[in-house]
mmCIF file of C-alpha atoms in Angstrom:
data_model
loop_
_atom_site.group_PDB
_atom_site.id
_atom_site.type_symbol
_atom_site.label_atom_id
_atom_site.label_comp_id
_atom_site.label_asym_id
_atom_site.label_seq_id
_atom_site.Cartn_x
_atom_site.Cartn_y
_atom_site.Cartn_z
ATOM 1 C CA GLN H 1 -8.856 1.054 4.530
ATOM 2 C CA VAL H 2 -6.983 -1.157 2.034
ATOM 3 C CA LYS H 3 -6.002 -3.892 4.498
ATOM 4 C CA PRO H 4 -9.026 -6.094 3.566
ATOM 5 C CA GLN H 5 -8.206 -5.678 -0.154
ATOM 6 C CA PHE H 6 -4.583 -6.719 0.459
ATOM 7 C CA GLU H 7 -5.549 -9.669 2.671
ATOM 8 C CA SER H 8 -8.006 -10.838 0.018
ATOM 9 C CA LYS H 9 -5.382 -10.729 -2.749
ATOM 10 C CA GLU H 10 -2.808 -12.524 -0.549
ATOM 11 C CA ASN H 11 -5.425 -14.944 0.854
ATOM 12 C CA ARG H 12 -3.902 -14.360 4.292
ATOM 13 C CA ARG H 13 -4.724 -12.447 7.488
ATOM 14 C CA TYR H 14 -2.255 -10.027 9.077
ATOM 15 C CA GLY H 15 -2.343 -9.170 12.790
ATOM 16 C CA THR H 16 0.177 -6.379 12.303
ATOM 17 C CA PHE H 17 -0.465 -3.774 9.597
ATOM 18 C CA ASN H 18 1.380 -0.534 10.366
ATOM 19 C CA ALA H 19 2.150 2.106 7.746
ATOM 20 C CA ILE H 20 5.762 3.220 8.227
ATOM 21 C CA ILE H 21 6.348 5.738 5.431
ATOM 22 C CA TYR H 22 4.652 6.863 2.247
ATOM 23 C CA ARG H 23 5.201 8.854 -0.946
ATOM 24 C CA THR H 24 2.657 10.391 -3.256
ATOM 25 C CA GLN H 25 2.324 10.846 -6.993
ATOM 26 C CA VAL H 26 -0.354 13.180 -8.347
ATOM 27 C CA VAL H 27 -2.152 11.811 -11.404
ATOM 28 C CA ALA H 28 -5.909 12.090 -12.102
ATOM 29 C CA GLY H 29 -6.178 11.559 -8.367
ATOM 30 C CA THR H 30 -3.300 10.487 -6.120
ATOM 31 C CA ASN H 31 -1.156 7.364 -6.019
ATOM 32 C CA TYR H 32 0.157 6.555 -2.560
ATOM 33 C CA PHE H 33 3.192 4.300 -2.223
ATOM 34 C CA ILE H 34 3.155 2.961 1.333
ATOM 35 C CA LYS H 35 5.636 0.806 3.249
ATOM 36 C CA VAL H 36 3.660 -1.370 5.672
ATOM 37 C CA GLN H 37 5.063 -3.539 8.462
ATOM 38 C CA VAL H 38 3.180 -6.856 8.577
ATOM 39 C CA SER H 39 5.388 -8.718 11.091
ATOM 40 C CA ASP H 40 8.553 -8.136 13.124
ATOM 41 C CA ALA H 41 10.798 -8.483 10.076
ATOM 42 C CA GLU H 42 8.389 -8.524 7.110
ATOM 43 C CA TYR H 43 7.273 -5.504 5.141
ATOM 44 C CA VAL H 44 5.170 -4.951 2.031
ATOM 45 C CA HIS H 45 4.961 -2.001 -0.338
ATOM 46 C CA LEU H 46 1.482 -0.955 -1.442
ATOM 47 C CA ARG H 47 0.354 1.261 -4.300
ATOM 48 C CA VAL H 48 -3.013 2.798 -3.410
ATOM 49 C CA PHE H 49 -5.010 5.029 -5.724
ATOM 50 C CA GLN H 50 -7.327 7.704 -4.351
ATOM 51 C CA SER H 51 -9.566 9.225 -7.005
ATOM 52 C CA LEU H 52 -10.565 12.874 -7.108
ATOM 53 C CA PRO H 53 -13.094 13.924 -4.426
ATOM 54 C CA HIS H 54 -16.007 14.473 -6.820
ATOM 55 C CA GLU H 55 -15.863 10.805 -7.867
ATOM 56 C CA ASN H 56 -16.872 9.675 -4.347
ATOM 57 C CA GLN H 57 -14.748 6.524 -4.369
ATOM 58 C CA GLY H 58 -12.656 5.115 -1.551
ATOM 59 C CA PRO H 59 -8.984 4.167 -1.814
ATOM 60 C CA ARG H 60 -8.183 1.258 -4.140
ATOM 61 C CA LEU H 61 -5.233 -1.120 -3.868
ATOM 62 C CA ASP H 62 -3.659 -1.012 -7.337
ATOM 63 C CA GLY H 63 -0.496 -3.001 -6.696
ATOM 64 C CA TYR H 64 1.795 -4.416 -4.071
ATOM 65 C CA GLN H 65 5.219 -5.951 -3.527
ATOM 66 C CA THR H 66 5.879 -8.550 -0.832
ATOM 67 C CA GLY H 67 9.114 -9.828 0.684
ATOM 68 C CA LYS H 68 10.397 -6.371 1.569
ATOM 69 C CA THR H 69 12.570 -5.440 4.552
ATOM 70 C CA LYS H 70 12.713 -2.372 6.767
ATOM 71 C CA ASP H 71 15.710 -1.072 4.797
ATOM 72 C CA ASP H 72 14.322 -1.570 1.270
ATOM 73 C CA PRO H 73 13.770 1.834 -0.369
ATOM 74 C CA LEU H 74 10.188 2.796 -1.134
ATOM 75 C CA THR H 75 10.140 3.371 -4.894
ATOM 76 C CA TYR H 76 7.466 4.001 -7.490
ATOM 77 C CA PHE H 77 6.165 0.811 -9.124
#
């Protein structure tokens, strides 16, 4: 659901967009830290915020890091 938000911020289209692993952080909602494969050797890390259910809002891309590799650890940012 956040692929269009990411593509808009990067001003680029991605044919490959596969979530590999994720971590969560509970705040006033949930932060998801997601490692996404965008090409054979290129990965990005996304920080996605999902608000509490009663707020009726979809996931929001709050931050990202590009230039990652398959072996880069997924950390909070």
